[in-house]
Amino acid sequence: MLPVARKPIVQYVAEELVANGVNQMLFVTGRNKASIENHFDSDPELTRVLANTNKQELLDELKFEELEANFFYTRQRQQKGLGDAILCGESFAGEQPFVVALGDSILGMNGESKAVARISELFTEMRASCIVAVEEVDAHEVSSYGIVDPGEGEGDWVRVKNLVEKPKQNEAPSRWAISGRYAFSPLIFDMIRRVKPDKRGEIQLTNAIQLLCEEGKRVLALKLTPADRRYDIGNFPSYFETFVEFALADPLYGTDFRKALHRILERK
Ligand code: G1P
């Protein structure tokens, strides 16, 4: 629920998914995250008060209530890692392929990213078992991401021979980092169940994808384009930068904020 400029991050992610044709969404949350469920509920009283007091601008911010999607919620009861969180969606997915979007990344500034739609198309076209979105990161950043070992490819995708979660810089097979958007066949659930928890007791999704590779299943990496630029909210430096960039781009307050920022910087 952390905000970036005027909206909570989770709202950007939900809007991105709807714009990419996703209309059934399961939020895997944790304890004390009821605010997400409340946020996506409609609030007729608030809408009425805002309408009666001519607060159109604030009313516009509630537009997400009209998002054409059904929202479902479940909780991961223990913090056992991303792989375990995906497992919480098993009965929701059933026998269907599904996409996963991590809540710590916004793709594209004005929701213009079509990465998830491209991932889904590639998944169907190539009869893949898994697609991961990847972006090239600086060498010193590889230890913060899952990194793919790329094979041959075509256009904007490559085959994934192997993957490694957060490798040391000198052990990384490439600089192609897994970027928080995935598509899976339900086969992934069995792979997750086979993964042993790491030293911190977490079940890594990357290790489950690695098992798919070992089983000879088709795993592909789709490269993000500049329109899919990833804003990482998972650490303070890039969260601050993202907030400022989005605030500067705000159609209503951006210009004044730019002036304020100049004033702050000149004070130094
Ligand atoms: C997770 C994944 C990692 C991926 C990253 C993208 O790591 O385990 O493979 O590269 O998300 O944001 P986390 O950021 O949760 O540590």
XYZ file of N, CA and C and ligand atoms in Angstrom:
820
model
N 0.815 -1.211 0.000
C 0.000 0.000 0.000
C 0.857 1.275 0.000
N 2.187 1.136 -0.052
C 3.050 2.328 -0.133
C 2.614 3.146 -1.349
N 2.510 4.457 -1.204
C 2.120 5.229 -2.389
C 3.319 5.620 -3.244
N 3.080 5.751 -4.535
C 4.021 6.417 -5.438
C 3.210 7.557 -6.043
N 3.667 8.788 -5.793
C 2.877 9.977 -6.151
C 1.475 9.823 -5.541
N 0.419 9.746 -6.357
C -0.919 9.803 -5.760
C -1.585 8.454 -5.472
N -0.951 7.378 -5.940
C -1.650 6.084 -5.802
C -0.794 5.053 -5.075
N -1.444 4.117 -4.363
C -0.654 3.018 -3.797
C -0.094 2.143 -4.923
N 1.086 1.592 -4.680
C 1.777 0.812 -5.721
C 0.904 -0.325 -6.246
N 0.194 -0.971 -5.323
C -0.617 -2.120 -5.710
C -1.660 -1.725 -6.773
N -2.084 -0.464 -6.740
C -3.066 -0.014 -7.727
C -2.452 0.093 -9.134
N -1.185 0.563 -9.193
C -0.510 0.608 -10.505
C -0.433 -0.798 -11.085
N -0.081 -1.757 -10.214
C 0.097 -3.137 -10.694
C -1.250 -3.689 -11.179
N -2.318 -3.446 -10.403
C -3.642 -3.948 -10.798
C -4.077 -3.297 -12.114
N -3.838 -1.990 -12.256
C -4.233 -1.300 -13.495
C -3.443 -1.827 -14.694
N -2.151 -2.080 -14.453
C -1.310 -2.628 -15.541
C -1.872 -3.977 -16.012
N -2.246 -4.825 -15.048
C -2.736 -6.159 -15.405
C -4.060 -6.068 -16.166
N -4.955 -5.192 -15.704
C -6.234 -5.048 -16.401
C -5.994 -4.554 -17.833
N -5.069 -3.587 -17.983
C -4.757 -3.058 -19.323
C -4.139 -4.138 -20.215
N -3.640 -5.214 -19.599
C -3.041 -6.318 -20.359
C -3.995 -7.500 -20.503
N -5.266 -7.249 -20.199
C -6.280 -8.280 -20.456
C -6.523 -9.253 -19.314
N -5.959 -8.971 -18.127
C -6.191 -9.869 -16.986
C -7.476 -9.421 -16.286
N -8.432 -10.328 -16.098
C -9.652 -9.883 -15.417
C -10.016 -10.711 -14.180
N -9.140 -11.634 -13.808
C -9.320 -12.371 -12.549
C -8.001 -12.264 -11.811
N -8.015 -11.684 -10.637
C -6.754 -11.448 -9.933
C -6.816 -11.986 -8.519
N -5.830 -12.775 -8.153
C -5.726 -13.249 -6.778
C -4.569 -12.512 -6.109
N -4.867 -11.816 -5.032
C -3.812 -11.159 -4.259
C -3.359 -12.125 -3.175
N -2.071 -12.419 -3.153
C -1.538 -13.230 -2.055
C -0.925 -12.250 -1.068
N -1.587 -12.099 0.055
C -1.151 -11.075 1.010
C -0.665 -11.762 2.287
N -0.384 -10.955 3.298
C 0.045 -11.517 4.570
C -0.780 -10.909 5.685
N -0.414 -11.229 6.889
C -1.095 -10.665 8.052
C -1.033 -9.139 7.974
N -2.018 -8.461 8.486
C -2.050 -6.989 8.517
C -2.115 -6.344 7.133
N -2.567 -7.090 6.130
C -2.658 -6.489 4.799
C -4.116 -6.331 4.362
N -5.036 -6.289 5.331
C -6.452 -6.167 4.986
C -6.710 -4.864 4.233
N -5.788 -3.887 4.407
C -5.973 -2.591 3.735
C -6.044 -2.751 2.221
N -5.387 -3.778 1.659
C -5.421 -3.962 0.198
C -6.848 -4.306 -0.229
N -7.448 -5.237 0.527
C -8.817 -5.651 0.228
C -9.771 -4.454 0.349
N -9.570 -3.670 1.403
C -10.433 -2.514 1.599
C -10.252 -1.499 0.484
N -9.000 -1.331 0.047
C -8.706 -0.336 -0.977
C -9.468 -0.608 -2.270
N -9.553 -1.905 -2.652
C -10.192 -2.241 -3.924
C -11.703 -2.447 -3.800
N -12.216 -2.230 -2.612
C -13.660 -2.309 -2.445
C -14.249 -0.962 -2.823
N -15.545 -0.943 -3.187
C -16.120 0.365 -3.504
C -16.589 1.020 -2.204
N -16.618 2.340 -2.221
C -16.952 3.098 -1.025
C -18.025 4.126 -1.394
N -19.295 3.660 -1.434
C -20.365 4.541 -1.921
C -20.488 5.828 -1.103
N -20.223 5.719 0.195
C -20.367 6.909 1.045
C -19.351 7.974 0.661
N -18.085 7.543 0.495
C -17.029 8.474 0.110
C -17.339 9.075 -1.268
N -17.800 8.226 -2.197
C -18.118 8.701 -3.549
C -19.204 9.776 -3.473
N -20.218 9.534 -2.630
C -21.333 10.484 -2.509
C -20.842 11.809 -1.935
N -20.037 11.736 -0.883
C -19.546 12.966 -0.247
C -18.713 13.772 -1.250
N -17.832 13.088 -1.982
C -16.971 13.789 -2.938
C -17.800 14.410 -4.058
N -18.827 13.681 -4.513
C -19.674 14.198 -5.590
C -20.451 15.416 -5.095
N -20.972 15.327 -3.872
C -21.769 16.434 -3.326
C -20.939 17.677 -3.072
N -19.634 17.470 -2.819
C -18.797 18.636 -2.519
C -17.937 19.039 -3.719
N -18.314 18.518 -4.891
C -17.630 18.883 -6.147
C -16.131 18.584 -6.140
N -15.746 17.508 -5.518
C -14.308 17.153 -5.489
C -14.022 16.172 -6.632
N -14.220 16.664 -7.869
C -14.076 15.792 -9.039
C -12.690 15.155 -9.110
N -11.709 15.975 -8.760
C -10.333 15.494 -8.867
C -10.099 14.264 -7.972
N -10.662 14.329 -6.760
C -10.520 13.181 -5.843
C -11.373 12.002 -6.308
N -12.533 12.355 -6.899
C -13.409 11.303 -7.427
C -12.702 10.509 -8.513
N -11.936 11.241 -9.370
C -11.213 10.573 -10.459
C -10.244 9.539 -9.917
N -9.711 9.816 -8.721
C -8.748 8.874 -8.149
C -9.407 7.578 -7.700
N -10.730 7.590 -7.608
C -11.436 6.348 -7.233
C -11.838 5.540 -8.468
N -11.407 6.014 -9.640
C -11.788 5.365 -10.904
C -11.488 3.867 -10.929
N -10.473 3.453 -10.143
C -10.095 2.045 -10.189
C -11.233 1.144 -9.742
N -12.217 1.770 -9.051
C -13.374 0.967 -8.639
C -14.094 0.405 -9.851
N -13.854 1.101 -11.008
C -14.531 0.639 -12.223
C -13.690 -0.374 -13.001
N -12.514 -0.713 -12.483
C -11.656 -1.674 -13.183
C -12.454 -2.941 -13.485
N -12.364 -3.371 -14.741
C -13.156 -4.549 -15.100
C -12.416 -5.820 -14.709
N -12.414 -6.109 -13.434
C -11.724 -7.302 -12.958
C -12.384 -7.775 -11.680
N -12.251 -9.079 -11.445
C -12.694 -9.639 -10.165
C -11.479 -9.851 -9.299
N -11.578 -9.394 -8.068
C -10.441 -9.522 -7.160
C -10.707 -10.611 -6.126
N -9.689 -11.422 -5.895
C -9.760 -12.474 -4.878
C -8.554 -12.308 -3.957
N -8.702 -12.787 -2.745
C -7.627 -12.577 -1.765
C -7.336 -13.861 -1.014
N -6.078 -14.088 -0.756
C -5.721 -15.183 0.133
C -4.480 -14.759 0.909
N -4.192 -15.475 1.959
C -3.035 -15.085 2.780
C -1.979 -16.170 2.790
N -0.741 -15.730 2.717
C 0.369 -16.646 2.937
C 0.596 -16.621 4.444
N 0.365 -17.751 5.097
C 0.351 -17.699 6.565
C 1.731 -17.575 7.170
N 2.736 -18.121 6.488
C 4.102 -17.986 7.016
C 4.966 -17.380 5.931
N 5.967 -16.645 6.338
C 6.849 -16.012 5.351
C 7.836 -17.055 4.839
N 7.377 -17.899 3.908
C 8.249 -18.980 3.434
C 8.713 -18.753 2.001
N 8.725 -17.488 1.585
C 9.311 -17.167 0.291
C 8.320 -17.097 -0.861
N 8.847 -16.613 -1.996
C 8.015 -16.371 -3.181
C 7.408 -17.663 -3.740
N 8.203 -18.749 -3.744
C 7.684 -20.017 -4.265
C 6.454 -20.453 -3.468
N 6.547 -20.338 -2.161
C 5.432 -20.719 -1.290
C 4.216 -19.805 -1.533
N 4.477 -18.515 -1.782
C 3.373 -17.576 -2.053
C 2.624 -17.999 -3.327
N 3.378 -18.456 -4.331
C 2.732 -18.877 -5.590
C 1.879 -20.128 -5.343
N 2.383 -20.986 -4.482
C 1.649 -22.206 -4.141
C 0.272 -21.883 -3.527
N 0.177 -20.741 -2.865
C -1.117 -20.328 -2.273
C -2.172 -20.113 -3.365
N -1.737 -19.974 -4.625
C -2.692 -19.723 -5.716
C -3.066 -20.986 -6.472
N -2.627 -22.155 -5.978
C -2.824 -23.386 -6.755
C -4.293 -23.671 -7.070
N -5.160 -23.617 -6.067
C -6.552 -23.976 -6.383
C -7.235 -22.870 -7.179
N -6.746 -21.632 -7.059
C -7.285 -20.525 -7.866
C -6.961 -20.773 -9.342
N -5.715 -21.176 -9.624
C -5.294 -21.387 -11.017
C -5.930 -22.653 -11.597
N -6.117 -23.677 -10.765
C -6.666 -24.940 -11.270
C -5.775 -25.491 -12.372
N -6.388 -25.857 -13.504
C -5.628 -26.463 -14.611
C -5.186 -25.411 -15.623
N -5.426 -24.147 -15.325
C -5.161 -23.080 -16.302
C -3.760 -22.495 -16.153
N -3.164 -22.050 -17.287
C -1.934 -21.265 -17.150
C -2.266 -19.915 -16.509
N -1.281 -19.276 -15.929
C -1.551 -18.007 -15.229
C -0.312 -17.116 -15.258
N -0.538 -15.816 -15.000
C 0.600 -14.898 -14.905
C 0.805 -14.496 -13.446
N 2.032 -14.126 -13.139
C 2.376 -13.659 -11.792
C 2.998 -12.277 -11.921
N 2.530 -11.338 -11.101
C 3.122 -9.994 -11.075
C 3.535 -9.697 -9.638
N 4.800 -9.395 -9.428
C 5.255 -9.076 -8.069
C 4.897 -7.625 -7.745
N 4.477 -7.447 -6.496
C 3.995 -6.119 -6.093
C 5.097 -5.115 -5.791
N 6.372 -5.503 -5.991
C 7.415 -4.527 -5.693
C 7.951 -3.851 -6.955
N 7.255 -4.043 -8.064
C 7.713 -3.413 -9.307
C 6.537 -2.833 -10.083
N 6.721 -1.597 -10.572
C 5.748 -1.001 -11.494
C 6.410 -1.063 -12.869
N 5.679 -1.522 -13.882
C 6.244 -1.528 -15.241
C 5.626 -0.394 -16.043
N 6.480 0.485 -16.577
C 5.990 1.570 -17.437
C 5.394 2.694 -16.625
N 5.634 3.939 -17.104
C 5.194 5.063 -16.279
C 3.685 5.285 -16.275
N 3.051 5.305 -17.439
C 1.617 5.578 -17.441
C 0.804 4.328 -17.730
N 1.238 3.245 -17.174
C 0.546 1.972 -17.401
C 0.621 1.558 -18.862
N 1.654 2.055 -19.593
C 1.687 1.734 -21.023
C 2.380 0.402 -21.319
N 2.874 -0.280 -20.279
C 3.582 -1.544 -20.536
C 2.623 -2.632 -21.004
N 3.006 -3.259 -22.104
C 2.196 -4.393 -22.593
C 2.981 -5.696 -22.417
N 3.926 -5.674 -21.476
C 4.785 -6.846 -21.280
C 3.968 -8.091 -20.931
N 2.986 -7.948 -20.037
C 2.226 -9.121 -19.597
C 1.435 -9.727 -20.768
N 0.882 -8.867 -21.631
C 0.163 -9.386 -22.805
C 1.139 -10.107 -23.739
N 2.354 -9.538 -23.902
C 3.356 -10.185 -24.772
C 3.800 -11.524 -24.169
N 3.955 -11.534 -22.844
C 4.331 -12.783 -22.163
C 3.268 -13.859 -22.429
N 1.996 -13.476 -22.297
C 0.907 -14.448 -22.469
C 0.871 -14.958 -23.912
N 1.060 -14.036 -24.882
C 1.036 -14.461 -26.297
C 2.172 -15.440 -26.583
N 3.368 -15.090 -26.094
C 4.538 -15.939 -26.344
C 4.338 -17.320 -25.702
N 3.738 -17.308 -24.513
C 3.477 -18.550 -23.777
C 2.630 -19.501 -24.642
N 1.553 -18.940 -25.230
C 0.643 -19.761 -26.034
C 1.313 -20.171 -27.339
N 1.919 -19.171 -28.011
C 2.524 -19.418 -29.328
C 3.616 -20.495 -29.247
N 4.432 -20.441 -28.195
C 5.577 -21.350 -28.094
C 5.262 -22.589 -27.254
N 4.021 -22.692 -26.806
C 3.627 -23.801 -25.915
C 4.655 -23.964 -24.799
N 4.944 -22.858 -24.157
C 5.976 -22.861 -23.118
C 5.400 -23.371 -21.795
N 6.298 -23.710 -20.877
C 5.879 -24.048 -19.510
C 6.067 -22.852 -18.593
N 6.959 -21.967 -19.022
C 7.208 -20.771 -18.207
C 7.842 -19.679 -19.066
N 7.403 -18.455 -18.870
C 8.059 -17.282 -19.474
C 8.445 -16.357 -18.319
N 9.669 -15.862 -18.347
C 10.037 -14.836 -17.361
C 10.376 -13.559 -18.118
N 9.923 -12.420 -17.593
C 10.332 -11.137 -18.179
C 11.720 -10.829 -17.639
N 12.615 -10.350 -18.500
C 13.968 -10.021 -18.031
C 14.386 -8.637 -18.513
N 15.254 -8.022 -17.735
C 15.883 -6.763 -18.173
C 17.370 -6.869 -17.856
N 18.177 -6.147 -18.643
C 19.616 -6.204 -18.424
C 19.965 -5.235 -17.302
N 20.656 -5.730 -16.280
C 21.030 -4.851 -15.164
C 22.552 -4.665 -15.159
N 23.032 -3.675 -14.389
C 24.472 -3.467 -14.273
C 25.101 -4.658 -13.542
N 26.379 -4.893 -13.835
C 27.063 -6.060 -13.257
C 26.982 -6.066 -11.726
N 27.081 -4.897 -11.094
C 27.075 -4.888 -9.629
C 25.683 -5.161 -9.042
N 24.657 -5.213 -9.903
C 23.288 -5.442 -9.403
C 22.842 -6.908 -9.488
N 23.639 -7.745 -10.160
C 23.160 -9.124 -10.393
C 22.840 -9.870 -9.098
N 23.540 -9.516 -8.021
C 23.326 -10.251 -6.770
C 21.998 -9.900 -6.090
N 21.213 -8.984 -6.706
C 19.895 -8.658 -6.133
C 18.760 -9.371 -6.865
N 19.085 -10.140 -7.906
C 18.029 -10.691 -8.762
C 18.234 -12.176 -9.051
N 17.178 -12.775 -9.608
C 17.331 -14.075 -10.250
C 17.920 -13.784 -11.628
N 18.972 -14.541 -12.002
C 19.666 -14.265 -13.273
C 19.548 -15.481 -14.189
N 19.254 -15.224 -15.470
C 19.092 -16.354 -16.388
C 20.372 -16.631 -17.164
N 20.539 -17.916 -17.500
C 21.620 -18.346 -18.381
C 20.962 -18.509 -19.750
N 21.176 -17.521 -20.646
C 20.412 -17.528 -21.889
C 20.991 -18.443 -22.961
N 20.099 -19.080 -23.723
C 20.517 -19.878 -24.876
C 20.187 -19.110 -26.144
N 19.901 -19.853 -27.221
C 19.591 -19.150 -28.482
C 18.187 -18.545 -28.406
N 17.910 -17.616 -29.311
C 16.603 -16.965 -29.267
C 16.232 -16.365 -30.601
N 15.191 -15.557 -30.551
C 14.679 -14.961 -31.784
C 13.977 -13.677 -31.378
N 14.259 -12.572 -32.050
C 13.581 -11.314 -31.724
C 13.798 -10.926 -30.272
N 12.686 -10.761 -29.545
C 12.825 -10.269 -28.170
C 12.811 -11.379 -27.118
N 12.972 -12.650 -27.541
C 13.010 -13.714 -26.525
C 14.211 -14.625 -26.725
N 14.614 -15.277 -25.635
C 15.690 -16.285 -25.691
C 15.259 -17.496 -24.869
N 15.847 -18.628 -25.191
C 15.609 -19.803 -24.361
C 16.394 -19.663 -23.058
N 15.854 -20.221 -21.989
C 16.556 -20.188 -20.705
C 17.129 -21.572 -20.454
N 18.464 -21.640 -20.355
C 19.093 -22.945 -20.111
C 19.080 -23.264 -18.621
N 19.239 -22.203 -17.837
C 19.302 -22.379 -16.393
C 19.054 -21.017 -15.738
N 18.851 -21.011 -14.432
C 18.689 -19.740 -13.713
C 19.362 -19.871 -12.361
N 19.787 -18.746 -11.823
C 20.367 -18.794 -10.483
C 19.878 -17.575 -9.694
N 19.460 -17.823 -8.470
C 18.904 -16.762 -7.633
C 20.028 -15.990 -6.940
N 20.076 -14.698 -7.184
C 21.008 -13.770 -6.526
C 22.470 -14.282 -6.507
N 23.055 -14.478 -7.687
C 24.440 -14.973 -7.734
C 25.433 -13.872 -7.381
N 26.650 -14.295 -6.998
C 27.724 -13.312 -6.828
C 28.064 -12.792 -8.219
N 28.590 -11.560 -8.247
C 28.869 -10.924 -9.531
C 29.730 -11.819 -10.441
N 30.758 -12.455 -9.844
C 31.666 -13.244 -10.685
C 31.130 -14.635 -11.017
N 29.940 -14.959 -10.474
C 29.375 -16.276 -10.776
C 28.102 -16.191 -11.624
N 27.710 -14.950 -11.974
C 26.453 -14.776 -12.717
C 26.622 -15.236 -14.165
N 25.656 -16.017 -14.671
C 25.759 -16.499 -16.051
C 25.498 -15.399 -17.088
N 24.890 -14.269 -16.681
C 24.626 -13.152 -17.601
C 24.235 -11.948 -16.735
N 23.787 -10.886 -17.416
C 23.253 -9.740 -16.649
C 21.744 -9.621 -16.872
N 21.118 -10.699 -17.403
C 19.670 -10.677 -17.637
C 18.939 -11.057 -16.347
N 18.245 -10.087 -15.769
C 17.614 -10.270 -14.454
C 16.112 -10.505 -14.583
N 15.611 -11.443 -13.802
C 14.164 -11.718 -13.744
C 13.486 -10.485 -13.140
N 12.421 -10.032 -13.809
C 11.893 -8.690 -13.512
C 10.486 -8.629 -12.950
N 10.064 -9.661 -12.259
C 8.797 -9.537 -11.523
C 7.531 -9.814 -12.317
N 7.647 -10.285 -13.562
C 6.459 -10.693 -14.321
C 6.757 -12.052 -14.944
N 5.822 -12.995 -14.783
C 6.039 -14.371 -15.225
C 4.741 -14.938 -15.804
N 4.849 -15.987 -16.627
C 3.678 -16.815 -16.972
C 4.067 -18.264 -16.703
N 3.109 -19.040 -16.201
C 3.393 -20.430 -15.833
C 2.291 -21.365 -16.289
N 2.677 -22.595 -16.564
C 1.683 -23.665 -16.654
C 1.551 -24.213 -15.221
N 0.440 -24.886 -14.908
C 0.259 -25.383 -13.533
C 1.329 -26.398 -13.108
N 2.154 -26.845 -14.079
C 3.283 -27.742 -13.748
C 4.186 -27.157 -12.674
N 4.228 -25.830 -12.613
C 5.140 -25.163 -11.669
C 4.844 -25.573 -10.220
N 3.558 -25.878 -9.923
C 3.222 -26.181 -8.529
C 3.960 -27.428 -8.025
N 4.043 -28.460 -8.899
C 4.775 -29.669 -8.488
C 6.255 -29.361 -8.296
N 6.788 -28.483 -9.169
C 8.207 -28.133 -9.052
C 8.453 -27.400 -7.727
N 7.545 -26.487 -7.383
C 7.711 -25.729 -6.126
C 7.738 -26.699 -4.941
N 6.853 -27.689 -5.004
C 6.796 -28.656 -3.902
C 8.097 -29.447 -3.760
N 8.840 -29.538 -4.879
C 10.097 -30.296 -4.817
C 11.278 -29.469 -4.316
N 11.089 -28.130 -4.263
C 12.213 -27.259 -3.873
C 12.421 -27.301 -2.358
N 13.683 -27.453 -1.963
C 13.995 -27.435 -0.522
C 14.138 -25.988 -0.077
N 13.693 -25.652 1.136
C 13.863 -24.282 1.616
C 15.350 -23.903 1.676
N 15.652 -22.626 1.428
C 17.050 -22.177 1.512
C 17.430 -21.923 2.974
N 18.619 -21.332 3.175
C 19.126 -21.140 4.550
C 18.170 -20.313 5.402
N 17.423 -19.408 4.718
C 16.493 -18.553 5.471
C 15.099 -19.169 5.587
N 14.976 -20.420 5.158
C 13.676 -21.099 5.253
C 12.740 -20.706 4.117
N 13.284 -20.048 3.053
C 12.424 -19.601 1.957
C 12.480 -20.564 0.775
N 11.314 -20.749 0.163
C 11.247 -21.596 -1.030
C 11.327 -20.656 -2.236
N 12.417 -20.761 -2.967
C 12.658 -19.825 -4.064
C 11.936 -20.269 -5.332
N 11.184 -19.325 -5.917
C 10.508 -19.599 -7.190
C 11.533 -19.909 -8.281
N 12.659 -19.182 -8.244
C 13.704 -19.382 -9.254
C 14.168 -20.839 -9.278
N 14.275 -21.456 -8.095
C 14.718 -22.854 -8.047
C 13.672 -23.791 -8.658
N 12.397 -23.429 -8.509
C 11.340 -24.254 -9.110
C 11.398 -24.128 -10.642
N 11.688 -22.927 -11.136
C 11.807 -22.741 -12.599
C 13.024 -23.525 -13.109
N 14.078 -23.521 -12.289
C 15.285 -24.277 -12.638
C 14.944 -25.774 -12.831
N 14.062 -26.286 -11.967
C 13.649 -27.689 -12.099
C 12.914 -27.916 -13.424
N 12.110 -26.915 -13.842
C 11.428 -27.037 -15.146
C 12.471 -27.181 -16.252
N 13.547 -26.374 -16.172
C 14.625 -26.444 -17.177
C 15.248 -27.845 -17.158
N 15.535 -28.325 -15.945
C 16.166 -29.659 -15.823
C 15.290 -30.762 -16.398
N 13.971 -30.576 -16.296
C 13.030 -31.580 -16.812
C 12.855 -31.469 -18.326
N 13.577 -30.508 -18.929
C 13.497 -30.331 -20.385
C 12.263 -29.568 -20.837
N 11.591 -28.893 -19.906
C 10.407 -28.113 -20.278
C 10.853 -26.802 -20.922
N 9.951 -26.215 -21.718
C 10.324 -24.996 -22.431
C 10.176 -23.761 -21.546
N 11.315 -23.192 -21.204
C 11.330 -21.957 -20.389
C 11.982 -20.863 -21.227
N 11.284 -19.752 -21.402
C 11.795 -18.666 -22.236
C 11.878 -17.375 -21.440
N 12.790 -16.487 -21.862
C 12.886 -15.162 -21.242
C 12.502 -14.125 -22.287
N 11.591 -13.239 -21.916
C 11.172 -12.165 -22.810
C 11.802 -10.865 -22.325
N 12.494 -10.169 -23.250
C 13.193 -8.944 -22.842
C 12.217 -7.765 -22.767
N 12.302 -7.030 -21.681
C 11.465 -5.840 -21.547
C 11.950 -4.769 -22.517
N 11.028 -3.926 -22.993
C 11.368 -2.823 -23.907
C 11.456 -1.532 -23.080
N 11.923 -0.414 -23.680
C 11.960 0.843 -22.911
C 10.581 1.255 -22.369
N 9.489 0.919 -23.071
C 8.146 1.284 -22.579
C 7.767 0.486 -21.328
N 8.485 -0.626 -21.097
C 8.193 -1.463 -19.919
C 9.105 -1.104 -18.765
N 9.780 0.028 -18.853
C 10.791 0.354 -17.840
C 10.312 -0.039 -16.439
N 11.188 -0.724 -15.704
C 10.777 -1.256 -14.406
C 11.165 -0.301 -13.286
N 10.186 0.063 -12.500
C 10.440 0.898 -11.326
C 10.416 -0.034 -10.120
N 11.569 -0.154 -9.475
C 11.719 -1.104 -8.372
C 11.399 -0.390 -7.057
N 10.406 -0.922 -6.346
C 9.991 -0.269 -5.114
C 10.553 -1.039 -3.923
N 11.320 -2.084 -4.222
C 11.774 -3.014 -3.183
C 12.922 -2.506 -2.326
N 13.503 -1.362 -2.672
C 14.554 -0.800 -1.799
C 14.410 0.717 -1.777
N 14.886 1.339 -0.705
C 14.626 2.766 -0.518
C 15.190 3.660 -1.626
N 16.472 3.485 -2.054
C 16.971 4.410 -3.081
C 16.088 4.419 -4.338
N 15.705 3.231 -4.839
C 14.917 3.271 -6.078
C 13.456 3.635 -5.797
N 12.981 3.387 -4.583
C 11.624 3.846 -4.229
C 11.578 5.382 -4.237
N 12.582 6.016 -3.617
C 12.621 7.486 -3.590
C 12.649 8.037 -5.017
N 13.518 7.435 -5.839
C 13.675 7.913 -7.214
C 12.363 7.767 -7.994
N 11.711 6.617 -7.788
C 10.446 6.367 -8.487
C 9.390 7.388 -8.064
N 9.306 7.621 -6.760
C 8.309 8.568 -6.253
C 8.501 9.931 -6.909
N 9.767 10.406 -6.915
C 10.059 11.733 -7.466
C 9.736 11.773 -8.957
N 10.120 10.717 -9.691
C 9.869 10.703 -11.134
C 8.360 10.743 -11.440
N 7.584 9.970 -10.685
C 6.131 9.949 -10.904
C 5.506 11.275 -10.472
N 6.001 11.854 -9.372
C 5.447 13.135 -8.910
C 5.745 14.232 -9.943
N 6.958 14.197 -10.529
C 7.311 15.198 -11.548
C 6.416 15.071 -12.782
N 5.960 13.849 -13.059
C 5.132 13.620 -14.249
C 3.645 13.846 -13.967
N 3.300 14.200 -12.733
C 1.884 14.373 -12.393
C 1.298 15.536 -13.211
N 0.211 15.277 -13.944
C -0.329 16.317 -14.826
C -0.759 17.581 -14.066
N -1.186 17.416 -12.823
C -1.697 18.569 -12.079
C -0.628 19.239 -11.225
N 0.165 18.419 -10.529
C 1.091 18.983 -9.555
C 2.556 18.934 -9.993
N 2.826 18.288 -11.130
C 4.203 18.057 -11.560
C 5.017 19.334 -11.710
N 4.438 20.343 -12.352
C 5.183 21.572 -12.640
C 5.581 22.272 -11.343
N 4.651 22.407 -10.423
C 4.969 23.059 -9.146
C 5.954 22.239 -8.335
N 5.816 20.915 -8.427
C 6.730 20.050 -7.673
C 8.155 20.207 -8.201
N 8.272 20.371 -9.534
C 9.598 20.563 -10.143
C 10.257 21.818 -9.560
N 9.452 22.895 -9.451
C 9.987 24.152 -8.889
C 10.406 23.943 -7.440
N 9.546 23.225 -6.699
C 9.849 22.984 -5.282
C 11.142 22.188 -5.135
N 11.313 21.217 -6.029
C 12.510 20.377 -5.991
C 13.756 21.217 -6.253
N 13.652 22.126 -7.243
C 14.781 23.029 -7.527
C 15.124 23.843 -6.290
N 14.067 24.349 -5.626
C 14.300 25.163 -4.421
C 15.030 24.348 -3.366
N 14.575 23.106 -3.170
C 15.210 22.259 -2.159
C 16.680 22.028 -2.500
N 16.948 21.757 -3.791
C 18.315 21.449 -4.195
C 19.231 22.675 -4.075
N 18.634 23.859 -4.346
C 19.448 25.092 -4.271
C 19.816 25.462 -2.846
N 19.004 24.983 -1.895
C 19.262 25.293 -0.482
C 20.606 24.723 -0.022
N 21.094 23.723 -0.716
C 22.310 23.017 -0.265
C 23.562 23.860 -0.476
C 12.366 -11.814 -6.392
C 12.834 -13.046 -7.181
C 13.999 -12.676 -8.083
C 13.591 -11.526 -9.014
C 13.090 -10.324 -8.167
C 12.532 -9.241 -9.086
O 13.384 -11.452 -5.496
O 13.204 -14.058 -6.261
O 14.344 -13.798 -8.869
O 14.699 -11.143 -9.816
O 12.050 -10.732 -7.272
O 12.095 -8.145 -8.345
P 13.092 -10.445 -4.249
O 13.142 -9.059 -4.833
O 11.757 -10.799 -3.701
O 14.210 -10.677 -3.286
